[in-house]
mmCIF file of C-alpha atoms in Angstrom:
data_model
loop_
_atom_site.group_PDB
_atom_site.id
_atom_site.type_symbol
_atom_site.label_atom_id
_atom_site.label_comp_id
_atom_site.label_asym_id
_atom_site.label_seq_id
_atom_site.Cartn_x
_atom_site.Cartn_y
_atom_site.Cartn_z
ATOM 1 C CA UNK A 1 123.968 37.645 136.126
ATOM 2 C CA UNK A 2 124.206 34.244 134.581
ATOM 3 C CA UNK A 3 127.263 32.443 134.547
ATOM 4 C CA UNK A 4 127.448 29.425 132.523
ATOM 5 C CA UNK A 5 130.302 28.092 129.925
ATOM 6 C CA UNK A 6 130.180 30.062 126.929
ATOM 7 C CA UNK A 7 129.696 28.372 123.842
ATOM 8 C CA UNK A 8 131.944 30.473 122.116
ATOM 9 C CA UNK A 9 134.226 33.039 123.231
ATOM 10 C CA UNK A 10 132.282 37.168 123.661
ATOM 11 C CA UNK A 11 132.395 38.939 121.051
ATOM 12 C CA UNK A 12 133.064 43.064 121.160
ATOM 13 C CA UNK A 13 130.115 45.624 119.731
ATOM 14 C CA UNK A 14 131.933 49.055 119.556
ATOM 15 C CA UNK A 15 134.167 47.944 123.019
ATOM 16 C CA UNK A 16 131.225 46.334 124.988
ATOM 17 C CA UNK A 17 131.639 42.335 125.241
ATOM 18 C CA UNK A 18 128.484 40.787 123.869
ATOM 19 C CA UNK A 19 127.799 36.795 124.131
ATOM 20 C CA UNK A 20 127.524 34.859 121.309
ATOM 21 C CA UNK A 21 124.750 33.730 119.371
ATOM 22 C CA UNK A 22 124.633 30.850 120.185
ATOM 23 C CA UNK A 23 125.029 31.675 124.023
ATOM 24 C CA UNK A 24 122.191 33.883 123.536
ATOM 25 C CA UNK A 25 120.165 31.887 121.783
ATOM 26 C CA UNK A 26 120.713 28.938 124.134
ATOM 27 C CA UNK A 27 120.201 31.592 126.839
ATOM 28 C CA UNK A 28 116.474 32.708 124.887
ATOM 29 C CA UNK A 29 115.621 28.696 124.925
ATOM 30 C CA UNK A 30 115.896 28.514 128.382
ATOM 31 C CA UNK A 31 113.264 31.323 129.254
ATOM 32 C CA UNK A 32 110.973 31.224 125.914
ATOM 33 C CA UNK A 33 108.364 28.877 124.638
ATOM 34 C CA UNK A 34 109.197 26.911 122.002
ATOM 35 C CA UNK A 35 107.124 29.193 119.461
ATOM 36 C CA UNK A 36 109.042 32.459 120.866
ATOM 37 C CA UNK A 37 112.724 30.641 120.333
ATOM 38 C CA UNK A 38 111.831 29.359 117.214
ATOM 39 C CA UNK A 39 111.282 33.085 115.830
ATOM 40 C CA UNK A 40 115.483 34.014 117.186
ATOM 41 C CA UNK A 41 116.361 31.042 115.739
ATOM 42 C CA UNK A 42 115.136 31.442 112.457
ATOM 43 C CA UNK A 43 115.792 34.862 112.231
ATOM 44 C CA UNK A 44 119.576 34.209 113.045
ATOM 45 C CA UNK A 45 120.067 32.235 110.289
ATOM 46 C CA UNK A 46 118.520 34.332 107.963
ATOM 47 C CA UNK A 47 120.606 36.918 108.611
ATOM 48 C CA UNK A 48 123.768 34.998 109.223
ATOM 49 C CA UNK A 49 124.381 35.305 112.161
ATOM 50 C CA UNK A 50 124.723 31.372 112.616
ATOM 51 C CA UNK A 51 125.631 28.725 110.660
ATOM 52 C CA UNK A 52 124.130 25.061 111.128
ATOM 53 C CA UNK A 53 127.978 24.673 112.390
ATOM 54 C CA UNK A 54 127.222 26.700 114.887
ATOM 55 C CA UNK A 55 124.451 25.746 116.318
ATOM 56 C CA UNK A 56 125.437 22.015 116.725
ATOM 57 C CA UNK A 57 127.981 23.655 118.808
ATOM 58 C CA UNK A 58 125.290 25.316 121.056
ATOM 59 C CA UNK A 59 123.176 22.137 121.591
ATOM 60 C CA UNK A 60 126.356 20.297 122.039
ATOM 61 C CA UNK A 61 126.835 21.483 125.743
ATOM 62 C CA UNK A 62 125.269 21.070 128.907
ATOM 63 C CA UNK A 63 123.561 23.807 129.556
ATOM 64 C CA UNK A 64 119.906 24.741 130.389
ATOM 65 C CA UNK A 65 118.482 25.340 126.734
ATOM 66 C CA UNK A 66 120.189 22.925 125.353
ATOM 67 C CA UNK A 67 117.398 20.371 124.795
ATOM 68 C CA UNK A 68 114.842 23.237 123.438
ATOM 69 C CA UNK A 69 117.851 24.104 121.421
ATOM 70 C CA UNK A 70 118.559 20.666 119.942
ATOM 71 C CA UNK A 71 114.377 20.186 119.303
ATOM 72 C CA UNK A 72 113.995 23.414 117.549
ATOM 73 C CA UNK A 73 117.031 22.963 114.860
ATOM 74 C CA UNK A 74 115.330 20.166 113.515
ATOM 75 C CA UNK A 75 112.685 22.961 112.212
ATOM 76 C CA UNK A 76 114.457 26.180 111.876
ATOM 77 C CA UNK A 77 114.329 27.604 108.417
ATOM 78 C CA UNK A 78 116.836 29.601 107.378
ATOM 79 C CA UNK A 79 114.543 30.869 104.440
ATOM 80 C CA UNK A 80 112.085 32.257 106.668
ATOM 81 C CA UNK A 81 112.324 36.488 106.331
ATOM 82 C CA UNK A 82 110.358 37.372 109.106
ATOM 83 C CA UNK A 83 108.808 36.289 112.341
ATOM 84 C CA UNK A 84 105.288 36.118 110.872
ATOM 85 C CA UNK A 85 106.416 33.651 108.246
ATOM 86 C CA UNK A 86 107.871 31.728 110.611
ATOM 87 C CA UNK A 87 104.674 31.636 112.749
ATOM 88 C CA UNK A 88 102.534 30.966 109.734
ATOM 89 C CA UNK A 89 105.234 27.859 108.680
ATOM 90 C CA UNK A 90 105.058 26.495 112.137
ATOM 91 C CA UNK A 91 100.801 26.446 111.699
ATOM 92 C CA UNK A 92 101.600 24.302 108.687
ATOM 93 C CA UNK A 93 103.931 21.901 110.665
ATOM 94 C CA UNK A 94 101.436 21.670 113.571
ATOM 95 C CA UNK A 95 98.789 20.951 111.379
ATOM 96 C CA UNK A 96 100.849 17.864 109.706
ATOM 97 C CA UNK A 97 100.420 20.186 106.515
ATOM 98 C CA UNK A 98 103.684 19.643 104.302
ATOM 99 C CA UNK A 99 105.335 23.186 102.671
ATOM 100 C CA UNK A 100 108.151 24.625 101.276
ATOM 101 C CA UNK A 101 109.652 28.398 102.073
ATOM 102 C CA UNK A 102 110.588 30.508 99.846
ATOM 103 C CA UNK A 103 109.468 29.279 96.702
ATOM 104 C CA UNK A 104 109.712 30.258 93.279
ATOM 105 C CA UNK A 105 107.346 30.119 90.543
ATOM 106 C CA UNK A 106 107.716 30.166 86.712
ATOM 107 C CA UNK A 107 105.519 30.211 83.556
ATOM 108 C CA UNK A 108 105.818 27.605 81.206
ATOM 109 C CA UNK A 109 108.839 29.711 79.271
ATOM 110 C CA UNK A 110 110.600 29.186 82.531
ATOM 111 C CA UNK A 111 110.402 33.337 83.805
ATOM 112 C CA UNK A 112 110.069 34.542 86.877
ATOM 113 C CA UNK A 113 106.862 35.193 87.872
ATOM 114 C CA UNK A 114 106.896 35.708 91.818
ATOM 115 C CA UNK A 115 108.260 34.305 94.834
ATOM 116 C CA UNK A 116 106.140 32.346 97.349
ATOM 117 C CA UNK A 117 106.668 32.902 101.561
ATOM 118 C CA UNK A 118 104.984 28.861 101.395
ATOM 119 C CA UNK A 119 104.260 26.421 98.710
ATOM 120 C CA UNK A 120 102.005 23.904 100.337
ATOM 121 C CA UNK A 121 103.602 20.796 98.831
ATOM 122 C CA UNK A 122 101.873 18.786 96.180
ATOM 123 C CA UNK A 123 99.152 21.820 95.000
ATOM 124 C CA UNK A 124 99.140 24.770 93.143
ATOM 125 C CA UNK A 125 98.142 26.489 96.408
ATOM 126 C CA UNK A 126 100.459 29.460 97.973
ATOM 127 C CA UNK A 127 99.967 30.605 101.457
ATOM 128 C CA UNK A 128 101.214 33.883 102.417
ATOM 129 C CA UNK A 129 101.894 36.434 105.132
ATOM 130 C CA UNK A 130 100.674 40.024 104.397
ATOM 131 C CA UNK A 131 101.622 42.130 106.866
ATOM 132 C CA UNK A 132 99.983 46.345 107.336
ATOM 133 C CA UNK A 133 102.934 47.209 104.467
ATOM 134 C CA UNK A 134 101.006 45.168 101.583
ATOM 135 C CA UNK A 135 98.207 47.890 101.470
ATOM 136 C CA UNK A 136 100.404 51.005 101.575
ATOM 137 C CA UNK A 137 99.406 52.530 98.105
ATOM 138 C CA UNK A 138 102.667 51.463 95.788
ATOM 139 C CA UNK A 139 103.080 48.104 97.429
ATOM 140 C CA UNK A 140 99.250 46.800 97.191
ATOM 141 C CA UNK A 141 99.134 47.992 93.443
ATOM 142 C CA UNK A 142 102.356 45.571 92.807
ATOM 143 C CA UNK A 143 100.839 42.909 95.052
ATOM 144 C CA UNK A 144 97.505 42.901 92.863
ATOM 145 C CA UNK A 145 99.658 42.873 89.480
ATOM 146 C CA UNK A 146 101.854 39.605 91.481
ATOM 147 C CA UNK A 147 98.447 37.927 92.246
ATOM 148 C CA UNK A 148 96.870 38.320 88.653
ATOM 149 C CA UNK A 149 100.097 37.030 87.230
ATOM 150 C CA UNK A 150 99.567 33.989 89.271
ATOM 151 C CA UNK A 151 96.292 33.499 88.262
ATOM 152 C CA UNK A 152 97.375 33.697 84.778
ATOM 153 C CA UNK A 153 99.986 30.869 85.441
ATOM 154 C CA UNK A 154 97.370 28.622 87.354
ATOM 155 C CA UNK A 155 98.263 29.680 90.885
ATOM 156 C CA UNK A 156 95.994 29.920 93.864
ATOM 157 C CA UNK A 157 97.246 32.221 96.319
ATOM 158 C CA UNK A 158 95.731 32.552 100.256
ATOM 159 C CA UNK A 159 97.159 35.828 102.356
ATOM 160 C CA UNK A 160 96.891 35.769 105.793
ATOM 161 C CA UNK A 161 97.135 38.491 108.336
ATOM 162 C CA UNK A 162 98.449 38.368 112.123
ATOM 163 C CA UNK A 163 95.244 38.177 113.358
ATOM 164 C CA UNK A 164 94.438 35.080 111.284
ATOM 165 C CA UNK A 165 97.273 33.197 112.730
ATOM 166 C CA UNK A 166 96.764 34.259 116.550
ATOM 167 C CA UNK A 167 92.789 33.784 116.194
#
């Protein structure tokens, strides 16, 4: 048992009191690495479970976490739609390597031709997580029509796999 001051006030999950998110994420940056935080923090975001709000609410208090917290807003990404994109954005930051989530591209008509997981700024160059789902049958037959369409539109597009980023 941990008792701190909550952040917010518990919640209730079908009658069971559950912290908040921002008590548990504070909670997370207290015991993970910075990487391992980053990932929760992200992915609450994404899904809404936070709001920017909400957060400067979290690193507003004084409570181990807090600092990890306040360090690791600055480069949570909302657009980030899974925990390998968020590992492969955070290689790019390391690296001093400028990009931008979630990023659409479109012909010279202005349609839709795919959306990027990174743009790395100032190229023509897309950098990509693929994770085991990209060669199921269906899936890698769309992914080769999405990577000839880029072509076609000037686009250079790099995949990486897990073992590319941890290696």
């Amino acid at each position: 048992v941990l008792r701190t001051t909550a952040v917010a006030p518990a919640g209730t999950v079908a009658g069971v009191p559950v912290a908040s998110v921002g008590d548990v994420l504070l909670s997370l940056c207290r015991d993970f690495s910075d990487l391992d935080a980053l990932l929760a923090v992200d992915a609450a975001l994404h899904r809404g479970l936070v709001t920017t709000e909400g957060l400067d609410a979290a690193v507003a208090v004084r409570r181990l976490g807090a600092p990890r917290l306040r360090r690791l807003t600055r480069v949570a990404d909302r657009r980030s739609e899974s925990p390998w994109e968020t590992v492969l954005r955070e290689f790019h930051r390391r690296a001093d390597a400028a990009v931008t989530p979630q990023f659409e591209i479109r012909d010279d008509q202005g349609t839709f031709v795919a959306r990027a997981d990174l743009l790395l700024d100032g190229t023509r160059v897309l950098h990509e997580y693929d994770g085991g789902r990209h060669r199921e049958v269906d899936r890698h037959r769309a992914d080769l029509r999405r990577e000839r369409r880029l072509e076609e539109t000037g686009w250079i597009r790099r995949g990486f796999s897990a073992p590319d980023l941890l290696h």
